[in-house]
Short mmCIF file of C-alpha atoms in Angstrom, two decimals:
data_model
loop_
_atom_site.label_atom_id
_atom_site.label_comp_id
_atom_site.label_asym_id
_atom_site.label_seq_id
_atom_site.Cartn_x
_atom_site.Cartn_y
_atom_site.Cartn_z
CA UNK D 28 44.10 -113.20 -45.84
CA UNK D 29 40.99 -115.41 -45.94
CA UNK D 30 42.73 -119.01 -46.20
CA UNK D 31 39.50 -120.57 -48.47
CA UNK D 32 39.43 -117.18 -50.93
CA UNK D 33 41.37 -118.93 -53.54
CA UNK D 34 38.34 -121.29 -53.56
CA UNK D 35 36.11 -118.95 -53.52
CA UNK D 36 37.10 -116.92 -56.52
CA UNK D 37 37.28 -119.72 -58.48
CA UNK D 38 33.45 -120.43 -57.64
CA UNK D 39 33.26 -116.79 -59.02
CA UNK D 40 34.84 -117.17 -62.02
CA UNK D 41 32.93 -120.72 -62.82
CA UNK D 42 29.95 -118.95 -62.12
CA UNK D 43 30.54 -115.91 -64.23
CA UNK D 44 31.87 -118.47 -67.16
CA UNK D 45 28.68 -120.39 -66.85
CA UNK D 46 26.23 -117.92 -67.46
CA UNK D 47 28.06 -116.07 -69.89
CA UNK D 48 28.58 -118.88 -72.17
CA UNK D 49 24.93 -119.52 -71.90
CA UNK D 50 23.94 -115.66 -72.30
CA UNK D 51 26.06 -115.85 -75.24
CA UNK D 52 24.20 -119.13 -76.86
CA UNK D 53 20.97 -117.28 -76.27
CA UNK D 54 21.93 -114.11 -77.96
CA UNK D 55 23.76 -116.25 -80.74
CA UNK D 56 20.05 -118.62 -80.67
CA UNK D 57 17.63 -115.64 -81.27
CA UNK D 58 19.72 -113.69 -83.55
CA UNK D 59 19.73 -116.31 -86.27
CA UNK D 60 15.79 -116.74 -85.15
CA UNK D 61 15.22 -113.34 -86.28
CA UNK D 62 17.56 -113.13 -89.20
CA UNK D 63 16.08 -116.22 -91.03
CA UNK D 64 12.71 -115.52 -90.62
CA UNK D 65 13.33 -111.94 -91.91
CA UNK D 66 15.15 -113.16 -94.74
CA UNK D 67 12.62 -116.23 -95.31
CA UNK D 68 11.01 -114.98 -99.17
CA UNK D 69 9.89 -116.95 -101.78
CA UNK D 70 8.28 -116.37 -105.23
CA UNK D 71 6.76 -118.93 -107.77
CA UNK D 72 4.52 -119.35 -110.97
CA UNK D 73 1.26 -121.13 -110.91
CA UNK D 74 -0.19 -121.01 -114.42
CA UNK D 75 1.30 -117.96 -115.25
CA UNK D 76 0.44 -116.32 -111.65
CA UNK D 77 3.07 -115.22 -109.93
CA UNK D 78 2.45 -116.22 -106.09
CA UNK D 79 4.64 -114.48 -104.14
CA UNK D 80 4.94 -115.37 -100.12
CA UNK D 81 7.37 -113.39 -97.89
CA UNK D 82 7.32 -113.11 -93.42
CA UNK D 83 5.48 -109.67 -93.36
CA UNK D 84 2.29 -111.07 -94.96
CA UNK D 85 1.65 -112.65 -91.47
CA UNK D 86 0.90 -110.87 -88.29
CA UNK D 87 2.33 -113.84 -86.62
CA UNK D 88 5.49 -113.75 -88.32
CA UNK D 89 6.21 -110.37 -87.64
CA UNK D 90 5.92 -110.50 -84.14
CA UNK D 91 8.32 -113.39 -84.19
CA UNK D 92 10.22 -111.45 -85.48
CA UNK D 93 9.92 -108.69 -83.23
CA UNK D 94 10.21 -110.41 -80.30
CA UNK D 95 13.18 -112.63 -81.21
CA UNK D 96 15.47 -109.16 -82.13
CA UNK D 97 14.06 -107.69 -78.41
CA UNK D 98 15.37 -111.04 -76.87
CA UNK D 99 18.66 -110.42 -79.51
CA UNK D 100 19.49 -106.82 -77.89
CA UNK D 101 18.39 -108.01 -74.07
CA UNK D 102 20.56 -110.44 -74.32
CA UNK D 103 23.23 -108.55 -75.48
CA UNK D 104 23.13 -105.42 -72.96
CA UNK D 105 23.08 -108.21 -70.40
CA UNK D 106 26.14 -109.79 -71.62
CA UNK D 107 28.04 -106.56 -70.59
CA UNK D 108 26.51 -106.21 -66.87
CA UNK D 109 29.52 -106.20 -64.56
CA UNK D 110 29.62 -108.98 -61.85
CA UNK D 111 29.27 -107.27 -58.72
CA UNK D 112 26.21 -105.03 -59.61
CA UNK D 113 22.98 -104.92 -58.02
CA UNK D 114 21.32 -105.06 -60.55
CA UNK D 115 21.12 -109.15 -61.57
CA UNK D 116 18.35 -108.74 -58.92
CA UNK D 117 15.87 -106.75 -61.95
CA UNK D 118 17.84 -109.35 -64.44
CA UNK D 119 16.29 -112.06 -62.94
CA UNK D 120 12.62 -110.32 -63.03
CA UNK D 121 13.74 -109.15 -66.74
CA UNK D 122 14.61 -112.47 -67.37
CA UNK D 123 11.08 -114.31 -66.84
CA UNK D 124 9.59 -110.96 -68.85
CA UNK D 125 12.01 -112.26 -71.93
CA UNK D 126 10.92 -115.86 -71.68
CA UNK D 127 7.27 -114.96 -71.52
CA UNK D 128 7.48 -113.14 -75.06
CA UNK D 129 9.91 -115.65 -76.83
CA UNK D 130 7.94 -118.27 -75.85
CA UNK D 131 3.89 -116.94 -77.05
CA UNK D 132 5.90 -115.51 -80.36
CA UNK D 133 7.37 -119.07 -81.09
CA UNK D 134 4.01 -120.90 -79.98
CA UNK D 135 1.98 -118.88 -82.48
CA UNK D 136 5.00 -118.94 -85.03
CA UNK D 137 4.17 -122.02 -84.51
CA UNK D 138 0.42 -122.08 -84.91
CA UNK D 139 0.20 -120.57 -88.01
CA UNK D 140 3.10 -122.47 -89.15
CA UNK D 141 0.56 -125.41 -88.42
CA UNK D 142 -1.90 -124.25 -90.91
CA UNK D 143 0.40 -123.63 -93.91
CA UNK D 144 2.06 -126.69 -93.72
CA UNK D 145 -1.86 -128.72 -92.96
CA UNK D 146 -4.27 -126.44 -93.57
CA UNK D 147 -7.39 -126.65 -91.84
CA UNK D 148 -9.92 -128.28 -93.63
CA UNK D 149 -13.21 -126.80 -91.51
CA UNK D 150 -12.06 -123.19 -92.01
CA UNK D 151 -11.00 -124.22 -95.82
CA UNK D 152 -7.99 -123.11 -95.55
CA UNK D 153 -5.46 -124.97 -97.84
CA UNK D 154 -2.17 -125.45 -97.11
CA UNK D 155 0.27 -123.56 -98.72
CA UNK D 156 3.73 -125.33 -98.17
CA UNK D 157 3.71 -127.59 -101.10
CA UNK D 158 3.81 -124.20 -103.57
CA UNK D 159 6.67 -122.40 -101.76
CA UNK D 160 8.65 -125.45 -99.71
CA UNK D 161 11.54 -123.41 -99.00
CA UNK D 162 10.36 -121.18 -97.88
CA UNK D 163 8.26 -123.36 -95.16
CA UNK D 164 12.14 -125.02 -94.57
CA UNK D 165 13.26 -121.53 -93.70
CA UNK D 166 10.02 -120.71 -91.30
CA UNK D 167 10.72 -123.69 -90.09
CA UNK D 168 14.76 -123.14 -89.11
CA UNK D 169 13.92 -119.89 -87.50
CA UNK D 170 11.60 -121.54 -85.39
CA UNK D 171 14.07 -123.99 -84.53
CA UNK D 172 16.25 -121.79 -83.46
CA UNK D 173 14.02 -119.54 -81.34
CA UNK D 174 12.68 -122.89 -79.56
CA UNK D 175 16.72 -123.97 -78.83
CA UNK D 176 16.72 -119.74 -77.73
CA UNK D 177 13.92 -120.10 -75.50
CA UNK D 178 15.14 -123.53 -73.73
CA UNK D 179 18.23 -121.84 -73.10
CA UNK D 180 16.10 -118.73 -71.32
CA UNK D 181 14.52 -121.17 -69.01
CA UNK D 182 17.76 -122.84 -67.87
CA UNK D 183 19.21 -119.49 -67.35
CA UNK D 184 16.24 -118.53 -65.20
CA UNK D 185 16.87 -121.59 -63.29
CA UNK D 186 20.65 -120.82 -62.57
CA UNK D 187 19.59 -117.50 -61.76
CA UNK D 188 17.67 -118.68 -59.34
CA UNK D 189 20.22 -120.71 -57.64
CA UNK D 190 23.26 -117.95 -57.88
CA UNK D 191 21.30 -114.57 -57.49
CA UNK D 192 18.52 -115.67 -54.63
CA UNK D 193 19.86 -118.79 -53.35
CA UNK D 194 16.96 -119.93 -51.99
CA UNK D 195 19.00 -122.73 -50.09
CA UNK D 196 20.93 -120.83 -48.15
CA UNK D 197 24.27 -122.15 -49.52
CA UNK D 198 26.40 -119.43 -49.72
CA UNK D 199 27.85 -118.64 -45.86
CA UNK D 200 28.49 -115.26 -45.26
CA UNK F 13 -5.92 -121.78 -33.22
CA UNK F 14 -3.07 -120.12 -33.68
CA UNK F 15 -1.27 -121.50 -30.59
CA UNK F 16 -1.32 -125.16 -32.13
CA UNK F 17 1.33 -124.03 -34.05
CA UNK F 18 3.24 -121.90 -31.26
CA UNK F 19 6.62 -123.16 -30.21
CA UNK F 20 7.55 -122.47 -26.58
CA UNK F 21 10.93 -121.00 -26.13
CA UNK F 22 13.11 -121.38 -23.42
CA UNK F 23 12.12 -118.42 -21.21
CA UNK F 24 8.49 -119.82 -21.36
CA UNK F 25 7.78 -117.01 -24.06
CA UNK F 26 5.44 -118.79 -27.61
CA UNK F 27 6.61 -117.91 -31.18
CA UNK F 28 3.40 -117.35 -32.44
CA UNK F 29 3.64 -117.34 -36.73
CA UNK F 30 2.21 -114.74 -38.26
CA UNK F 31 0.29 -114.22 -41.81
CA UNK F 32 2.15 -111.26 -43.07
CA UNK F 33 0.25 -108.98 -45.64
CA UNK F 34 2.06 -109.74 -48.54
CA UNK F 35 0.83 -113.28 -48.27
CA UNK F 36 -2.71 -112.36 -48.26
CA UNK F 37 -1.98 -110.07 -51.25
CA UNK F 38 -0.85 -113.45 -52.93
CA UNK F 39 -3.83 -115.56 -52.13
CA UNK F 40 -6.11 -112.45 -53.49
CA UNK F 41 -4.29 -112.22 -56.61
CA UNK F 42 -4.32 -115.97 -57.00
CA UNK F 43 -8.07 -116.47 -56.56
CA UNK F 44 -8.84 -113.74 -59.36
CA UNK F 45 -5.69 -115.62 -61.62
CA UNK F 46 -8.31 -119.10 -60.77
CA UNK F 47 -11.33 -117.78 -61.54
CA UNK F 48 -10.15 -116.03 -65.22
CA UNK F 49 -8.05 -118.83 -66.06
CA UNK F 50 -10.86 -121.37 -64.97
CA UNK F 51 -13.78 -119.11 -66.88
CA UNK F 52 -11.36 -118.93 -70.38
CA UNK F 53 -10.92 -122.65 -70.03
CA UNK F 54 -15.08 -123.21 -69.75
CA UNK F 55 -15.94 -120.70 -72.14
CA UNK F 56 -13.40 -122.03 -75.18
CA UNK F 57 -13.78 -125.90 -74.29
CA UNK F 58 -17.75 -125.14 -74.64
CA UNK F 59 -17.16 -122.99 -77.84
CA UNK F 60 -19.52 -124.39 -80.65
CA UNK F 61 -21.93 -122.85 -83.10
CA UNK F 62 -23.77 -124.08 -86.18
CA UNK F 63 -25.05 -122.66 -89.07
CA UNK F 64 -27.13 -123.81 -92.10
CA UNK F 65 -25.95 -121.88 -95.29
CA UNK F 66 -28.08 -121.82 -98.11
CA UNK F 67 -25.99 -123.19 -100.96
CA UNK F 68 -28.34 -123.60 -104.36
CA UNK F 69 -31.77 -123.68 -105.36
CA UNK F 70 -33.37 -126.03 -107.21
CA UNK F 71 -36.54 -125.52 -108.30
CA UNK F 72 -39.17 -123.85 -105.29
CA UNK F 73 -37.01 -125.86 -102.48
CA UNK F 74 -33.71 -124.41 -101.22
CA UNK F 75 -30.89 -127.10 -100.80
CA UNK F 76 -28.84 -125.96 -97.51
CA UNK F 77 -25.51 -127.23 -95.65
CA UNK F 78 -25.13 -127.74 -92.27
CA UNK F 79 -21.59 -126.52 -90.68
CA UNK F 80 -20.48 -126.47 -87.33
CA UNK F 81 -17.59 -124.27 -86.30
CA UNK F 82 -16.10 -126.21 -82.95
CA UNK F 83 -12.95 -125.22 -80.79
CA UNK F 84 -11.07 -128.40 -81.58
CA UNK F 85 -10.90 -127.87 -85.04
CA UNK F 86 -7.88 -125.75 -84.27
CA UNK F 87 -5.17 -127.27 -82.64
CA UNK F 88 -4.18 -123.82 -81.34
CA UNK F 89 -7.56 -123.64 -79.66
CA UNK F 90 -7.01 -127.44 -78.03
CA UNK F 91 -3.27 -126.58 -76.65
CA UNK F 92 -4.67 -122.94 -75.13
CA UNK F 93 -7.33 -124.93 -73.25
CA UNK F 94 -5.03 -127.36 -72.07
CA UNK F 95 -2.57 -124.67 -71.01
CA UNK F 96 -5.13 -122.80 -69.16
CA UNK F 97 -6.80 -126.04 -67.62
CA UNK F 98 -3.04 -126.47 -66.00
CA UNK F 99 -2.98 -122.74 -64.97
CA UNK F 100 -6.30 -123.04 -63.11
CA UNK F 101 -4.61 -126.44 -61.74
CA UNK F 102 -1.62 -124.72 -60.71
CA UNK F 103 -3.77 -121.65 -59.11
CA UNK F 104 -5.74 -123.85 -57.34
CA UNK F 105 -2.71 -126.35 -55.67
CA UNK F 106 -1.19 -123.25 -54.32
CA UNK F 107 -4.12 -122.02 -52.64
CA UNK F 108 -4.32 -125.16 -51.32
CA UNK F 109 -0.94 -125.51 -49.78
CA UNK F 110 -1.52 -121.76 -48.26
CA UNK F 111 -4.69 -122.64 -46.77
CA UNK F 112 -3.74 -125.99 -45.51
CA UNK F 113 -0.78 -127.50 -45.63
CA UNK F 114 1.87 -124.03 -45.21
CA UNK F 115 3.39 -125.77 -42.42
CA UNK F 116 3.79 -129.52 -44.01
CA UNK F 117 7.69 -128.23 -45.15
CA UNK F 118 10.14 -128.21 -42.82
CA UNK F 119 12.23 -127.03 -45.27
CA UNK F 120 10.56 -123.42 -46.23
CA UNK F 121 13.35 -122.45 -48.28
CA UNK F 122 12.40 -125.83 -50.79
CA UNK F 123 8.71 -124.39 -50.41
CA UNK F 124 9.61 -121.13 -51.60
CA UNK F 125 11.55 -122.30 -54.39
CA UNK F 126 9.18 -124.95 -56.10
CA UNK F 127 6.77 -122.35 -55.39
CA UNK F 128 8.80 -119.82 -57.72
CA UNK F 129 9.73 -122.67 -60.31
CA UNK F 130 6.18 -123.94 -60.34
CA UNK F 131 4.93 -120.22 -61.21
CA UNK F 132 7.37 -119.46 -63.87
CA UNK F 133 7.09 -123.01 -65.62
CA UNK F 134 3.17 -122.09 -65.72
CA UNK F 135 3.68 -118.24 -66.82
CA UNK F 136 5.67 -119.83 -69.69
CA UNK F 137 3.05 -122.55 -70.97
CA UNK F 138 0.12 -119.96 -70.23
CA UNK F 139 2.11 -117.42 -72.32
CA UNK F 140 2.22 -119.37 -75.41
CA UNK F 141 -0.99 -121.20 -75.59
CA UNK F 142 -2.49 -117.18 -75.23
CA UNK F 143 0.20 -116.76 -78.11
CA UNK F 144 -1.30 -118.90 -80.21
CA UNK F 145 -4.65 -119.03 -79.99
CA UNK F 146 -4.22 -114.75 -80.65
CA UNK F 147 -3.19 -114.86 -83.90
CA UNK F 148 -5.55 -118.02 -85.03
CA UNK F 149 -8.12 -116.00 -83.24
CA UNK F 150 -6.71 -112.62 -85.60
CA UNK F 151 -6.36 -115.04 -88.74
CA UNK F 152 -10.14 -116.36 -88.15
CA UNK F 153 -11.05 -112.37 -88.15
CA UNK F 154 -9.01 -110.89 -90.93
CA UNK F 155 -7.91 -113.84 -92.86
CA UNK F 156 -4.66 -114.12 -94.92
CA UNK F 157 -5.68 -112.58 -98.75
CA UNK F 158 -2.27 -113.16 -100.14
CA UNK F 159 -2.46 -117.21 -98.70
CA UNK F 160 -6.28 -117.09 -99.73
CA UNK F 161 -7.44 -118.19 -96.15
CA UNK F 162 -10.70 -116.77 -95.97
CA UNK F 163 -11.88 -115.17 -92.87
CA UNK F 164 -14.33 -116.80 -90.83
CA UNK F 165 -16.01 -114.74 -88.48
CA UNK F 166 -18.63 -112.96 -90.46
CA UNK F 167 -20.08 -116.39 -90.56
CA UNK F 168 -19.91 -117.53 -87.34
CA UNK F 169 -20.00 -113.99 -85.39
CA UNK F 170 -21.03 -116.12 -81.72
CA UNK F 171 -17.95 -118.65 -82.24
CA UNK F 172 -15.63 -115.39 -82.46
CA UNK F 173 -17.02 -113.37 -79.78
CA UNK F 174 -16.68 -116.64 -77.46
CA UNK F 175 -13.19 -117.13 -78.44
CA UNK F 176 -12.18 -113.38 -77.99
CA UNK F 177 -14.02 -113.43 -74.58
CA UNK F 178 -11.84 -116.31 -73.59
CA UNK F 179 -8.49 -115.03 -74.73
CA UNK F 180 -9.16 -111.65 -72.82
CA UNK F 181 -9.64 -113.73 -69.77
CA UNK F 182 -6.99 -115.95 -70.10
CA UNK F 183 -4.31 -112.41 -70.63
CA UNK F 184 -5.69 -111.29 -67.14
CA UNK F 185 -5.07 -114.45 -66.11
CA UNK F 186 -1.17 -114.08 -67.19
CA UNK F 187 -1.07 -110.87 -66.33
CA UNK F 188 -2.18 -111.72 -63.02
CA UNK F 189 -0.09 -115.22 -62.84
CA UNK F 190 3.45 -113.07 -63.83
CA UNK F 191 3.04 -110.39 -60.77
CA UNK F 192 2.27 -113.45 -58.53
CA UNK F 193 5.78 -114.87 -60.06
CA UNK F 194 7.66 -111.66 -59.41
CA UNK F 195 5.99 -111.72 -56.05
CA UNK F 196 7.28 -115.10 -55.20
CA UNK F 197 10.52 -114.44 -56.36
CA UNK F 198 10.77 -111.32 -54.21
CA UNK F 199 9.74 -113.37 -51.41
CA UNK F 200 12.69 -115.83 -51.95
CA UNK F 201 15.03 -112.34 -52.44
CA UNK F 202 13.38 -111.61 -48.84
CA UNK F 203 14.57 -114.82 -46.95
CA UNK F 204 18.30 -113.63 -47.96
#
């Protein structure tokens, strides 16, 4: 018996804690990202017209959508990887693949966001928020959550880094 | 040239380093990244066109307003030049170190791995200011009838065409920047 293995398999286990917890606050991050936004509707009278605003009427929106329920169901098929397998090697490459689309859906999310809430007064485009406001305060809770998703991505490309590749040369073998 | 940097073993023998060909399939794919990153950069920060619209006329003489379609007027359009101007930044400080200082770390395990970080911090930011300067780009094109946002570029047809020229760059740019980042990252799988 190795007289340091009890150490070492509790390494394991810390390690296998870590980034499951933070897999999990991902998943749990970009699921209610996508759920809001899909559910984020709202319908008012002006002067008798009925104005009626709802996610799918922007491109933008959509592909928030979109990309936060891919991130959802990565996230999740990840979650059930077993420790040992070869295959956190293509996680890690998935993993920067995941982060790239969460994070140009939530920056033009974001964008367009910008111009219903300030409008742009060279295009003259006016801003829409003050018609339908909560339905700008749902937009902008999904996008909160996608943002807390997509920090949580990075730091678990990070620790990837250090467990999976080791650059260091920590672990002896 | 090459023997400046040989060490001399004990049996008189020289380690000689060698360039190995993935390396130079690095510094190829990071010159083309540079130069579409640097030309989406130019061509958006230099993205301006006026036009004089006839509004009314009044009497013989036609009464006409000036407007100017810039690429600051967007904050979308400011943030994706910024991003890209950091890209081109990034591009160029690694082909820097290659060229000239590969030998500066000691270390070349901490080289590798800022290497990596550095490339996936800058795939992220490039990724989302191409995000968003896409769909203001697609909103300036088709508009938004049920927000009434009008569309804007069958007025200013030049200011579009710029813009779209400059976002295609910029996705080859990312497109080149993300295999350089899986290339790193293979490289640090490689040390192992």
């Amino acid at each position: 018996m190795h007289p340091n293995s009890s150490a070492e398999s509790m390494a394991k286990i810390t390690k296998r804690l870590c980034t499951l917890v933070l897999r999990l606050m991902a998943v749990a991050a970009t699921l209610l990202a996508a759920i809001v936004m899909v559910t984020s509707h709202q319908r008012t009278s002006n002067f008798g017209i009925s104005f009626e605003v709802k996610y799918n009427h922007t491109p933008a929106f959509q592909y928030f959508a979109i990309a936060n329920a891919i991130a959802t169901v990565y996230g999740f098929l990840v979650l059930f990887l077993p420790s040992e397998s070869q295959l956190w090697r293509l996680v890690v490459a998935l993993d920067v693949v995941i982060t790239v689309l969460l994070s140009s859906s939530f920056s033009a999310a974001l964008a367009i966001g910008d111009v219903g809430k300030h409008g742009n007064s060279y295009a003259g485009w006016l801003p829409i928020c003050g018609q339908v406001p909560k339905y700008c305060d749902h937009v902008k809770a999904a996008l909160i959550s996608s943002f807390v998703g997509l920090i949580i991505y990075l730091l678990l490309l990070l620790y990837a880094i250090h467990t999976v590749l080791d650059p260091l040369l920590l672990k002896k073998t | 040239m090459a023997r400046e940097n040989a060490q001399k073993l004990e049996d008189g023998t020289e380690l000689v380093p060698v360039r190995k060909p993935m390396d130079w399939t690095i510094v190829v794919l990071r010159v083309v990244a540079f130069l579409a990153t640097v030309s989406a950069t130019v061509v958006m920060a230099i993205n301006k066109e006026t036009k004089s619209i006839v509004v009314a006329t009044v009497g013989t003489t036609p009464l006409s307003v000036t407007l100017t379609a810039k690429f600051h007027h967007t904050p979308a359009n400011v943030y994706f030049v910024i991003a890209n101007g950091f890209a081109s930044f990034h591009n160029l400080f690694m082909m820097a170190v290659h060229f000239f200082g590969d030998h500066t770390f000691k270390d070349k395990g901490l080289q590798l791995v800022i290497v990596a970080i550095l490339d996936m911090t800058n795939v992220a930011l490039l990724s989302s200011g191409d995000g968003a300067a896409t769909f203001m780009a697609q909103l300036g094109k088709k508009g938004n009838s049920h927000a009434r946002w009008n569309k804007i570029c069958d007025k200013f047809e030049k200011f579009c065409d710029h813009a779209g020229g400059a976002i295609i760059a910029s996705y080859i740019g990312l497109l080149l920047l993300l295999v350089i980042t899986v290339l790193s990252i293979v490289k640090l799988l490689k040390r192992n």
